[in-house]
Coordinates of C-alpha atoms in Angstrom, one line a residue:
Chain S
M2 CA 185.3 92.9 207.4
K3 CA 182.5 91.0 205.7
K4 CA 179.7 89.5 207.6
T5 CA 179.4 85.8 207.6
Y6 CA 175.4 85.9 208.1
I7 CA 175.6 82.9 210.3
P8 CA 174.2 83.6 213.6
K9 CA 176.7 83.8 216.5
L10 CA 179.9 83.3 214.1
D11 CA 180.5 87.0 213.3
D12 CA 180.5 87.7 217.1
I13 CA 182.9 84.9 217.7
L14 CA 185.2 85.9 214.8
G15 CA 185.2 89.8 216.3
G16 CA 182.8 91.0 213.6
G17 CA 183.2 88.8 210.8
I18 CA 185.9 87.6 208.3
I19 CA 188.5 89.8 206.8
D20 CA 187.5 90.9 203.2
N21 CA 189.8 88.2 201.2
A22 CA 189.8 85.6 203.5
S23 CA 189.6 81.8 202.6
L24 CA 187.5 79.9 205.3
M25 CA 187.0 76.1 205.6
F26 CA 183.8 74.7 207.1
S27 CA 185.1 71.2 208.1
A28 CA 182.5 68.8 208.9
V29 CA 182.4 65.4 210.3
P30 CA 180.2 63.0 207.8
G31 CA 176.6 63.0 208.8
V32 CA 176.4 66.9 209.6
D33 CA 174.2 69.0 207.5
Y34 CA 176.8 71.9 206.7
E35 CA 176.3 72.9 203.0
A36 CA 173.7 75.4 204.3
F37 CA 176.6 77.4 205.9
G38 CA 178.5 77.9 202.5
Y39 CA 174.9 78.6 200.8
Q40 CA 174.0 81.0 203.6
M41 CA 177.0 83.2 203.4
L42 CA 176.7 83.4 199.8
N43 CA 173.0 84.2 199.9
G44 CA 173.7 87.2 202.4
R45 CA 176.7 88.5 200.4
L46 CA 174.6 88.6 197.1
R47 CA 171.7 90.6 199.0
D48 CA 174.5 92.9 200.1
G49 CA 175.3 93.4 196.3
D50 CA 178.5 91.6 196.3
K51 CA 179.2 88.9 193.3
G52 CA 179.6 85.5 193.8
F53 CA 180.0 81.9 192.4
I54 CA 179.3 78.4 193.5
F55 CA 181.7 75.5 192.2
T56 CA 179.7 72.3 192.6
N57 CA 180.8 68.7 192.0
V58 CA 178.1 67.0 194.4
A59 CA 174.7 68.4 192.5
E60 CA 173.7 70.2 189.5
P61 CA 172.8 73.6 189.6
E62 CA 169.2 72.9 189.5
T63 CA 169.4 70.7 192.4
I64 CA 171.2 73.7 194.3
I65 CA 168.6 76.4 193.2
Y66 CA 166.0 74.1 194.6
E67 CA 167.8 73.8 198.0
F68 CA 168.1 77.7 198.1
K69 CA 164.5 77.9 197.5
S70 CA 163.9 75.6 200.3
Y71 CA 165.8 78.0 202.6
G72 CA 163.6 80.9 201.3
W73 CA 166.4 82.1 199.1
D74 CA 166.0 83.4 195.6
L75 CA 169.1 82.6 193.6
E76 CA 167.5 82.3 190.4
K77 CA 166.9 86.1 190.6
F78 CA 170.7 86.5 191.1
L79 CA 172.0 84.2 188.5
K80 CA 169.4 86.3 186.1
D81 CA 171.1 89.2 187.1
T82 CA 174.4 87.9 186.3
Q83 CA 175.4 89.0 190.0
A84 CA 175.9 85.2 190.3
F85 CA 177.0 82.1 188.5
F86 CA 177.9 78.4 188.7
V87 CA 181.0 76.6 187.8
D88 CA 179.4 73.4 187.3
G89 CA 181.4 70.1 187.5
T90 CA 178.7 67.9 187.7
S91 CA 176.4 68.1 185.0
P92 CA 179.1 67.3 182.5
F93 CA 180.1 64.0 184.6
I94 CA 176.7 62.5 184.1
G95 CA 175.9 63.4 180.7
L96 CA 173.3 66.0 181.2
P97 CA 173.6 69.6 179.4
S98 CA 175.1 72.5 181.4
D99 CA 174.1 76.4 180.8
A100 CA 176.3 77.3 183.6
K101 CA 179.0 80.0 182.8
Y102 CA 181.7 77.7 183.4
S103 CA 181.4 73.7 183.1
I104 CA 184.4 71.5 183.9
E105 CA 184.4 68.5 181.9
D106 CA 187.9 67.3 183.2
Y107 CA 189.4 68.0 186.5
S108 CA 192.5 69.1 184.9
Q109 CA 190.6 72.1 184.0
I110 CA 189.6 73.2 187.5
E111 CA 192.4 75.2 188.5
E112 CA 192.3 77.7 185.7
V113 CA 188.6 77.8 185.5
I114 CA 188.1 78.7 189.3
L115 CA 191.0 81.2 189.0
E116 CA 188.8 83.0 186.3
A117 CA 185.9 82.7 188.2
I118 CA 187.7 84.5 190.8
E119 CA 188.8 87.0 188.7
D120 CA 184.8 87.4 187.7
V121 CA 183.8 88.4 191.4
P122 CA 186.3 91.0 192.7
D123 CA 185.3 91.9 196.2
G124 CA 182.8 89.0 196.2
I125 CA 182.5 85.5 197.3
G126 CA 183.2 81.9 195.9
I127 CA 181.7 78.9 197.3
I128 CA 183.6 75.4 196.8
N129 CA 181.5 72.6 197.5
N130 CA 182.9 70.2 198.0
L131 CA 186.8 70.2 198.8
S132 CA 186.5 66.3 199.7
T133 CA 185.6 65.2 196.2
L134 CA 188.2 67.5 194.9
I135 CA 190.9 65.5 197.0
D136 CA 189.6 62.1 195.7
Y137 CA 189.9 63.1 192.5
L138 CA 193.1 65.3 192.2
G139 CA 195.0 63.6 195.2
E140 CA 196.0 65.3 198.5
N141 CA 199.3 67.3 197.1
E142 CA 197.7 68.7 194.3
T143 CA 194.8 69.8 196.0
I144 CA 196.7 71.7 198.5
N145 CA 198.6 73.5 195.7
I146 CA 195.6 74.3 193.9
I147 CA 194.2 75.9 197.3
K148 CA 197.0 77.8 197.8
K149 CA 196.9 79.5 194.3
W150 CA 193.3 79.9 194.8
N151 CA 193.6 81.6 198.0
S152 CA 196.4 83.9 196.9
H153 CA 194.4 84.8 193.7
G154 CA 191.3 85.3 196.1
K155 CA 193.6 87.8 198.0
K156 CA 194.8 89.6 195.0
Y157 CA 190.9 90.2 194.0
N158 CA 189.7 90.8 197.4
T159 CA 187.7 87.6 197.2
S160 CA 186.2 85.4 200.0
L161 CA 186.9 81.8 199.2
I162 CA 184.5 79.4 201.3
Y163 CA 185.2 75.9 201.2
L164 CA 183.1 73.0 202.3
F165 CA 184.8 69.9 203.3
T166 CA 183.7 66.5 204.5
K167 CA 186.3 65.1 207.1
W168 CA 186.2 61.6 206.2
D169 CA 188.8 59.6 207.5
Y170 CA 192.0 61.2 205.9
N171 CA 195.5 61.3 207.4
H172 CA 196.3 63.6 209.7
D173 CA 198.9 65.4 207.8
L174 CA 196.5 66.7 205.0
I175 CA 194.1 68.0 207.6
Q176 CA 196.7 69.8 209.3
N177 CA 198.0 70.7 205.7
L178 CA 194.4 72.2 204.6
K179 CA 194.0 73.7 207.9
K180 CA 197.3 75.8 207.4
S181 CA 196.1 76.8 203.8
M182 CA 193.2 78.9 205.3
D183 CA 192.7 82.0 207.2
C184 CA 189.9 80.5 209.2
V185 CA 188.6 77.0 209.8
V186 CA 185.3 76.4 211.5
E187 CA 184.7 72.8 212.7
I188 CA 181.3 71.5 212.6
K189 CA 180.7 68.5 214.8
T190 CA 178.0 66.2 216.2
I191 CA 176.8 65.6 219.6
E192 CA 176.2 62.3 219.8
E193 CA 174.6 59.9 222.2
R194 CA 174.0 56.7 220.4
V195 CA 172.9 58.4 217.4
I196 CA 173.4 62.2 216.4
I197 CA 171.2 64.2 218.6
G198 CA 172.5 67.5 217.7
Q199 CA 175.1 69.6 215.8
G200 CA 177.5 72.2 216.9
F201 CA 180.0 74.8 215.4
M202 CA 183.2 76.3 216.8
V203 CA 186.0 78.3 215.4
A204 CA 189.2 76.2 215.3
H205 CA 191.4 78.8 213.8
S206 CA 191.4 82.2 212.7
S207 CA 194.2 84.5 211.4
W208 CA 192.8 87.9 212.2
S209 CA 191.1 87.2 215.7
K210 CA 191.4 85.2 219.0
P211 CA 188.3 83.2 219.0
S212 CA 186.6 81.8 222.3
D213 CA 186.5 78.1 222.4
T214 CA 182.7 78.2 222.6
M215 CA 180.6 75.4 221.0
V216 CA 177.5 76.8 219.1
L217 CA 174.5 74.5 218.7
F218 CA 172.7 74.8 215.6
F219 CA 170.1 73.1 213.5
V220 CA 169.4 73.8 209.7
V221 CA 165.5 74.8 209.1
Q222 CA 163.9 75.0 205.8
P223 CA 162.9 77.9 205.3
G224 CA 165.5 79.8 207.2
G225 CA 168.9 78.2 207.0
V226 CA 171.3 77.7 209.9
K227 CA 169.9 78.8 213.0
V228 CA 171.4 78.5 216.5
Y229 CA 169.8 76.3 218.6
I230 CA 169.3 76.3 222.5
P231 CA 167.7 73.0 223.3
K232 CA 165.7 74.0 226.3
I233 CA 165.3 77.1 228.5
L234 CA 163.6 76.7 231.8
V235 CA 161.4 79.4 233.3
T236 CA 160.7 79.1 237.1
G237 CA 160.3 80.8 240.2
P238 CA 157.6 80.9 243.1
Y239 CA 153.5 81.1 242.6
N240 CA 152.4 84.5 241.0
A241 CA 156.0 85.8 240.3
G242 CA 155.0 86.2 236.5
K243 CA 156.3 83.1 234.8
S244 CA 153.5 82.7 232.2
T245 CA 153.6 86.2 231.4
F246 CA 157.3 86.0 230.9
V247 CA 157.2 82.8 228.7
K248 CA 154.3 84.7 226.5
K249 CA 156.8 87.8 226.1
I250 CA 159.8 86.0 225.0
S251 CA 158.1 83.6 223.0
K252 CA 156.9 83.9 219.4
K253 CA 154.3 81.2 220.2
S254 CA 153.2 80.0 223.5
V255 CA 150.7 77.5 225.2
S256 CA 149.8 77.9 228.8
V257 CA 147.7 75.0 230.7
D258 CA 145.7 77.1 233.1
R259 CA 143.0 76.4 235.6
K260 CA 140.4 79.4 235.9
A261 CA 137.3 77.6 237.0
L262 CA 138.2 77.5 240.6
S263 CA 139.8 80.6 241.2
A264 CA 139.6 84.4 240.4
F265 CA 143.4 84.3 239.3
P266 CA 144.2 81.9 236.6
T267 CA 147.3 79.9 237.5
T268 CA 149.3 77.3 235.4
I269 CA 148.8 73.6 236.6
A270 CA 150.8 72.0 234.1
L271 CA 153.3 73.7 231.7
D272 CA 154.0 76.8 230.0
I273 CA 155.6 76.1 226.6
G274 CA 156.8 78.7 224.3
H275 CA 159.1 78.8 221.2
L276 CA 161.4 81.7 221.1
E277 CA 163.3 83.0 218.0
Y278 CA 165.9 86.0 218.8
K279 CA 168.5 87.5 217.1
G280 CA 169.2 84.2 215.1
F281 CA 168.7 81.9 218.0
I282 CA 166.1 79.4 218.4
A283 CA 165.0 78.0 221.8
D284 CA 162.3 76.1 223.6
V285 CA 161.2 77.7 226.4
F286 CA 159.3 75.7 229.4
G287 CA 157.8 77.4 232.3
T288 CA 157.0 75.6 235.3
P289 CA 153.8 76.0 237.9
G290 CA 155.1 77.9 241.2
Q291 CA 152.8 75.5 243.7
E292 CA 155.0 72.9 245.8
R293 CA 152.6 70.1 244.5
F294 CA 153.8 70.4 240.9
D295 CA 157.5 70.4 242.1
L296 CA 158.0 67.0 240.3
L297 CA 158.0 68.7 237.1
L298 CA 161.0 70.8 238.1
D299 CA 163.3 67.6 238.3
V300 CA 162.1 66.3 234.9
L301 CA 162.3 69.9 233.0
G302 CA 165.4 70.9 234.7
R303 CA 167.5 67.6 233.7
E304 CA 168.0 68.7 230.1
S305 CA 167.6 72.4 230.1
V306 CA 170.9 74.4 229.2
G307 CA 169.7 77.8 230.8
A308 CA 167.3 79.0 233.2
F309 CA 165.1 82.3 234.1
I310 CA 164.2 82.5 237.7
I311 CA 161.4 84.9 237.8
V312 CA 160.9 86.7 241.3
D313 CA 158.2 89.0 242.4
S314 CA 160.4 91.9 243.8
T315 CA 157.8 93.1 246.5
A316 CA 157.5 89.6 248.0
P317 CA 161.0 88.7 249.8
Q318 CA 159.0 86.2 251.6
T319 CA 159.0 84.0 248.4
F320 CA 162.6 84.2 248.0
A321 CA 163.5 81.2 250.2
R322 CA 160.9 79.3 247.9
A323 CA 162.9 80.8 244.8
K324 CA 165.9 79.4 245.9
E325 CA 164.6 76.0 246.5
M326 CA 163.2 75.8 243.2
I327 CA 166.5 76.8 241.5
R328 CA 168.0 73.7 243.6
K329 CA 164.8 71.4 242.7
A330 CA 165.6 72.3 239.0
K331 CA 169.2 71.4 239.4
A332 CA 169.7 75.1 238.1
E333 CA 172.7 75.5 240.3
A334 CA 174.6 74.0 237.6
I335 CA 173.4 75.7 234.5
P336 CA 173.7 79.5 233.6
K337 CA 170.7 81.5 234.8
V338 CA 169.5 84.8 235.0
L339 CA 167.0 86.2 237.8
V340 CA 164.3 88.4 236.7
A341 CA 163.1 90.9 239.2
N342 CA 159.8 91.4 238.2
K343 CA 157.1 93.8 239.5
Q344 CA 159.6 97.1 239.8
D345 CA 156.7 99.1 239.2
L346 CA 154.7 98.2 242.4
P347 CA 155.3 99.8 245.7
G348 CA 157.7 98.4 247.9
A349 CA 159.9 96.8 245.1
L350 CA 163.2 95.7 246.0
S351 CA 166.3 96.7 243.9
P352 CA 168.2 94.1 242.0
E353 CA 171.0 94.8 244.4
E354 CA 168.7 94.2 247.5
I355 CA 167.3 91.0 246.2
R356 CA 170.9 89.9 245.6
E357 CA 171.7 90.4 249.1
K358 CA 168.6 88.8 250.7
M359 CA 168.9 85.6 248.4
K360 CA 172.6 85.8 248.8
L361 CA 173.0 85.3 245.1
G362 CA 176.7 85.4 243.6
K363 CA 177.8 88.1 241.1
D364 CA 177.9 85.3 238.3
I365 CA 174.1 85.6 238.1
P366 CA 172.8 88.6 236.5
I367 CA 169.5 90.2 238.1
I368 CA 167.6 92.0 235.4
P369 CA 165.0 94.5 236.7
A370 CA 161.5 94.1 234.8
I371 CA 157.9 94.7 234.5
V372 CA 157.0 91.7 232.6
T373 CA 153.5 92.8 231.9
E374 CA 154.7 96.1 230.1
G375 CA 157.4 93.9 228.4
K376 CA 160.2 96.0 230.2
G377 CA 163.6 94.2 231.0
V378 CA 162.5 91.2 229.0
T379 CA 165.0 91.6 226.1
D380 CA 167.4 92.3 228.4
A381 CA 166.8 89.1 230.5
L382 CA 167.5 87.2 227.1
D383 CA 170.4 88.9 226.4
A384 CA 171.7 88.2 229.6
L385 CA 171.2 84.6 229.3
L386 CA 172.4 84.3 225.7
G387 CA 175.6 86.2 227.0
L388 CA 176.1 83.4 229.7
L389 CA 175.5 80.5 227.3
Y390 CA 177.7 82.0 224.6
G391 CA 180.1 83.8 226.5
D392 CA 179.6 87.3 225.4
Chain O
M27 CA 170.7 26.4 225.4
I28 CA 172.5 29.8 225.8
K29 CA 172.6 31.5 222.3
L30 CA 175.5 33.3 222.4
I31 CA 174.9 34.9 219.0
I32 CA 171.7 36.3 218.6
R33 CA 170.9 35.7 214.6
I34 CA 168.2 37.2 212.6
P35 CA 166.2 35.6 210.0
S36 CA 167.2 36.3 206.6
G37 CA 164.0 35.9 205.0
I38 CA 165.8 33.6 202.3
P39 CA 164.0 30.0 202.6
G40 CA 166.8 27.5 203.1
L41 CA 169.4 30.1 204.2
D42 CA 168.9 29.9 207.9
E43 CA 169.0 26.2 207.9
L44 CA 172.1 26.3 206.4
V45 CA 173.8 28.9 208.6
S46 CA 172.2 27.9 212.1
E47 CA 169.9 25.0 211.7
G48 CA 166.8 27.5 211.1
S49 CA 167.6 30.0 214.0
G50 CA 168.3 33.0 211.6
S51 CA 171.4 33.8 209.6
F52 CA 172.9 37.0 210.4
A53 CA 174.4 38.0 213.7
E54 CA 172.4 40.8 215.0
N55 CA 174.3 44.3 214.7
T56 CA 176.5 43.2 211.6
V57 CA 177.1 44.2 208.1
T58 CA 177.2 41.7 205.5
L59 CA 178.4 42.3 202.0
V60 CA 176.6 40.6 199.4
Y61 CA 178.6 40.5 196.0
G62 CA 178.7 38.9 192.6
P63 CA 178.4 39.3 189.1
P64 CA 175.3 41.3 187.6
K65 CA 171.8 39.8 187.6
V66 CA 172.6 37.1 190.1
G67 CA 170.0 38.2 192.6
K68 CA 171.6 40.6 194.9
S69 CA 168.9 43.3 194.9
V70 CA 166.5 40.3 195.4
F71 CA 168.5 39.1 198.2
S72 CA 168.1 42.7 199.6
Y73 CA 164.5 42.8 199.3
Q74 CA 163.9 39.4 201.0
F75 CA 166.0 40.5 204.1
A76 CA 164.4 43.8 204.1
Y77 CA 160.8 42.6 203.8
E78 CA 161.4 39.6 206.2
G79 CA 162.3 42.5 209.1
L80 CA 159.0 44.4 208.2
L81 CA 156.9 41.4 208.7
N82 CA 159.0 40.8 212.1
N83 CA 157.9 44.4 213.1
E84 CA 161.4 45.6 212.5
P85 CA 161.7 48.9 210.6
C86 CA 164.0 49.0 207.7
L87 CA 165.9 51.7 206.1
Y88 CA 166.6 51.2 202.5
I89 CA 169.5 53.5 200.8
S90 CA 168.9 53.0 196.9
T91 CA 171.4 54.1 194.4
D92 CA 169.5 52.5 191.5
Y93 CA 165.8 52.7 192.1
G94 CA 163.3 55.2 193.0
L95 CA 160.6 54.3 195.5
K96 CA 158.0 53.5 193.0
D97 CA 160.4 51.1 191.3
I98 CA 161.5 49.4 194.1
E99 CA 157.7 49.0 195.3
R100 CA 157.2 47.5 191.9
N101 CA 160.2 45.3 192.1
I102 CA 159.4 43.9 195.4
A103 CA 155.4 43.4 194.2
N104 CA 156.8 41.2 191.5
F105 CA 157.6 38.7 194.1
G106 CA 153.9 39.1 195.6
W107 CA 155.1 41.2 198.7
N108 CA 153.4 44.5 199.4
L109 CA 155.4 47.5 200.4
S110 CA 152.9 50.0 200.6
E111 CA 151.4 49.4 203.9
Y112 CA 154.9 49.6 205.4
I113 CA 155.6 53.0 203.6
E114 CA 152.1 54.3 205.0
N115 CA 152.8 53.2 208.4
E116 CA 156.3 54.4 208.5
S117 CA 158.3 51.5 209.2
F118 CA 159.7 51.4 205.8
Y119 CA 162.4 54.3 205.5
F120 CA 163.9 55.2 202.2
I121 CA 166.8 57.3 200.8
D122 CA 166.7 57.8 197.3
A123 CA 170.1 58.7 195.9
I124 CA 168.9 58.7 192.2
S125 CA 165.6 60.1 191.4
T126 CA 167.4 63.8 191.5
I127 CA 169.6 62.7 188.7
A128 CA 166.9 61.5 186.8
G129 CA 164.8 64.8 187.4
V130 CA 162.0 62.7 188.7
E131 CA 159.4 64.5 190.7
V132 CA 158.9 63.0 194.2
E133 CA 156.4 63.4 196.9
S134 CA 157.1 64.3 200.3
K135 CA 156.6 61.9 203.2
P136 CA 158.4 61.9 206.9
N137 CA 160.0 58.4 206.1
Y138 CA 161.1 59.3 202.3
F139 CA 164.5 61.0 202.2
L140 CA 165.8 62.5 198.7
S141 CA 169.6 62.4 198.4
S142 CA 172.0 62.3 195.4
V143 CA 174.6 59.6 194.4
H144 CA 177.1 62.5 193.9
N145 CA 176.9 63.6 197.6
P146 CA 178.0 60.8 200.0
T147 CA 178.1 63.6 202.3
D148 CA 174.4 64.6 201.9
I149 CA 173.6 60.8 202.1
M150 CA 175.4 60.2 205.6
V151 CA 173.3 63.5 206.7
K152 CA 170.0 61.7 205.2
L153 CA 171.1 58.5 207.2
G154 CA 171.8 60.2 210.6
M155 CA 168.6 62.1 210.1
A156 CA 166.6 58.7 209.3
I157 CA 168.2 56.7 212.1
R158 CA 167.4 59.3 214.6
Q159 CA 163.3 58.7 213.5
I160 CA 164.1 54.9 213.7
T161 CA 165.7 54.4 216.9
S162 CA 163.2 56.8 218.7
N163 CA 160.6 54.2 218.1
S164 CA 162.5 50.9 217.8
P165 CA 165.7 49.4 219.5
R166 CA 166.4 47.3 216.5
Y167 CA 166.3 47.6 212.9
R168 CA 167.5 46.4 209.5
S169 CA 169.1 48.7 206.8
V170 CA 170.1 48.1 203.1
L171 CA 172.5 49.7 201.1
D172 CA 172.1 48.8 197.3
S173 CA 174.4 49.3 195.6
L174 CA 177.8 50.3 196.3
T175 CA 178.8 49.9 192.8
T176 CA 176.6 52.8 191.6
L177 CA 178.1 55.1 194.1
M178 CA 181.4 54.4 192.9
A179 CA 180.5 54.9 189.4
F180 CA 179.9 58.8 190.5
N181 CA 182.5 59.3 193.1
D182 CA 185.8 58.2 193.7
E183 CA 186.3 54.4 195.0
V184 CA 188.4 55.2 198.1
L185 CA 185.7 57.6 199.0
I186 CA 183.1 55.3 198.9
V187 CA 185.2 53.2 201.1
R188 CA 185.2 55.9 203.3
V189 CA 181.6 56.3 203.1
L190 CA 181.0 52.7 203.9
T191 CA 183.2 52.9 206.9
V192 CA 180.9 55.7 208.2
Y193 CA 177.9 53.9 207.5
I194 CA 179.1 50.7 209.1
M195 CA 179.8 53.0 212.1
R196 CA 176.4 54.7 212.4
I197 CA 174.4 51.4 211.7
K198 CA 176.3 49.3 214.4
E199 CA 176.1 52.5 217.1
S200 CA 172.4 52.5 216.7
G201 CA 171.5 48.9 216.8
G202 CA 171.0 48.2 213.2
T203 CA 172.0 45.1 211.1
A204 CA 172.7 45.4 207.3
I205 CA 173.2 44.3 204.0
V206 CA 175.4 46.3 201.4
T207 CA 175.5 45.0 197.9
Y208 CA 178.0 45.3 195.5
T209 CA 178.9 44.1 191.7
E210 CA 182.0 41.9 191.5
G211 CA 184.6 43.6 189.4
S212 CA 183.4 46.9 189.1
A213 CA 186.2 48.4 191.4
S214 CA 189.8 47.7 191.6
S215 CA 190.8 44.6 193.5
R216 CA 192.4 46.6 195.9
V217 CA 189.1 48.8 196.8
E218 CA 187.4 45.1 196.5
N219 CA 189.7 44.0 199.3
M220 CA 189.2 47.1 201.4
L221 CA 185.4 46.2 201.1
K222 CA 185.8 42.6 202.1
A223 CA 187.9 43.7 205.0
I224 CA 185.8 46.3 206.5
V225 CA 182.4 44.4 206.7
D226 CA 181.7 41.3 209.5
N227 CA 180.0 38.9 206.7
I228 CA 180.6 38.1 203.2
I229 CA 178.0 36.1 200.9
H230 CA 179.0 35.7 197.4
L231 CA 176.1 35.1 194.6
D232 CA 177.3 33.5 191.2
G233 CA 173.6 32.9 189.7
E234 CA 173.7 29.4 190.9
K235 CA 175.7 28.9 194.2
L236 CA 175.4 30.8 197.1
T237 CA 179.0 31.0 199.3
I238 CA 179.1 32.1 202.4
E239 CA 182.7 33.1 202.4
A240 CA 182.8 34.6 205.8
M241 CA 180.0 34.8 208.9
I242 CA 180.2 35.4 212.1
G243 CA 179.9 32.4 214.3
S244 CA 179.9 30.1 211.4
G245 CA 182.3 28.5 208.8
K246 CA 182.6 28.5 205.0
V247 CA 179.3 27.2 203.3
K248 CA 178.2 26.8 199.8
A249 CA 174.8 25.8 198.4
H250 CA 172.9 26.2 195.3
Y251 CA 170.1 28.6 195.0
D252 CA 167.5 29.6 192.6
I253 CA 165.5 32.8 191.8
T254 CA 161.8 32.0 191.6
S255 CA 158.8 33.7 191.5
R256 CA 159.0 34.0 195.4
G257 CA 162.5 35.0 195.4
I258 CA 165.7 33.3 196.1
I259 CA 165.3 29.9 197.6
V260 CA 168.4 28.0 198.7
D261 CA 168.4 24.2 198.6

C-alpha cells in the first residue's frame, strides 16, 4: 500500500492505494483539484520515491511556483533527479523547455509516457490533465493509450494519477474512463447559488469497499488539501468548561469575557477558535451558558455540522439545562459528543451515570474529561470526527 | 408601464436607444456574443459595457486572455476612463489568463486572479472564487470574457465550447450579465455555430455597421457606428 497524503482519503481507501494503482481525480469544472495530484507526488517524493509530472496545462516553471505556494520544494527533487517533467506545454507556446522530456506533437505522447513510467519504477506519475488529452487525441485513442499506460504502470509498479475535468463529455466516455482505472475519486462542488464548498468522495476502488462519505475540503496555501468542517459548536450550561475546552482544542482562539463585575470571568459573547487536527480544519464556536444569551444558540446551531456538549460531571442539576441547550442549538440533528468534564472533582458522575440521568441514546459518545488538564480533549475530537466521517 | 424585461444600459451611446428607446440594451442575466473581424472594436465594446456598470455601482468580473491588468488600465484610459479607483475599491475583478505565459511579474490583490489560457479548468476555478466574492457584496454584476479566440488558439475548440457553457451557467446562476467576444472566422464554422447557439444575444461588428443578429425581446437591428476617442458611438 502507498499513502495518498490526502487527509482522510487513506482511511476511506483502507490504508491507501495499492502499489501500482491507477487513480483518477475526476472534478466538475470550477473545483480546485490540481493540488490533489501535486500533494500525492510531493508526499511520495518526500518518502524517497521517484516521480514525474506530465503537464499540458502550464509550463514547468508555473507548476514549480504552485508547489512553492503550497510550501513544497519541487525544485530540490528536480535537481536531485528524483523527479522530472514531461513538458507538453512549452513547445506549444514556443518556449524553450529544459524538461527531461518535451512533447512537440501529441503523436509522441504515448511512447514518451511509457518511457517516463519506466524511469520511475515503484514511483508515481501525475498526468495533468486528461481532459486536454481527450480533446486533442479523441476519445477512443485516449482510452486505448490510458489502458497501455496503466498496464505499463502495473509492470513497473508505478502509480499513475490522472487529473480529469468532467466537462460535458458523453456518458459512455466517462464510464469507459472509470473502468480503465483502479480507483476514481470524484471531486464535487456544494452549491447554493454559487459554489460554497468542495468535497471529495471515492466513487470506485478495486481493492476496497469505500464508504459513501463526502469529505469537505479546501485548498490552502501553504498547506495544500485540508479537510474542512465548516463549523463546530461547543455548548453546555454555565461554568461547565466550554471556554477552556475551546482553548484546548484550538490552535488559535478568542474569548469575549466579562471580568469586571464578577470574581469569575464568564463568556458574554462567543468563544471562537480555529482547530487544526490530523489534517482536519474546523472553526469552533463556543456559546455562553446563561439563558439570556440563548438567541445565539439558534444562529450558531443553524450552520454547524457537529457539536460538543460540555457538562460539569459534578452538577447533575445542570443536565436539564444541557438538554435544553442541545434543543435550542438544533443540535439533535447533527452529530454530537458529550464531554463529561471535571472528572477529577469529588462526586463526579461516571459517563454511564450521566447517560442514564440525561437519558441519552448510545449514539452519543460520552467522553470523560478534565479539560483544564487537557485530559479527554483529543478523545472527544476523535469521537466527533469519527461520527462526522464514519470511522 | 410594466417592464417585462429588465434591461441594463450598454454604456455605448446610441445603442440603448436603438434597442429599447433608451431603457437599456441587454436583458439582465443574459450572455451576449460580440463578434466580428479583427480590429472592429469588440474589446472597446467590452470596456464600455464594463465601465458603465462600474459607474452604476455594479461590480465587474473581467476575464482577459489578451492583456494584463496594466494594459487593460491603459487601454481604457485611452478613452478617458479611469479604472484604478475601481480596482482599488475592489469593484473591478480581474482574471488574468495571459501574464503567466509572458512571465510577467504581477502584484497580489484580492480582486486579481492569475490563471492561464492553457488551463481552462483553472480559469473556471478562479471564476468561481471571484463570483463568490462578488455575490457576497452585490446581487447584480457584469462580466466580460475577452476573448474566446485566444482560448481557442491554446486549446481544442470544442473544449472552449464546453468552457463557455460552464461560464454561462455560472454567470446566470449568480445573477450576472455578460459579454463574450470572439473573432469571426478564427474557429471552424461548426464551432462558430455552436457558440452562437449557446448565447442569448448576438451582436456583429464589422467596422462600420453594428448588427443585432439576436437579442432577447427585440428584433434584428442594424446601425452605423464609429470608434471615436470616447469609444464606440452608434448613430
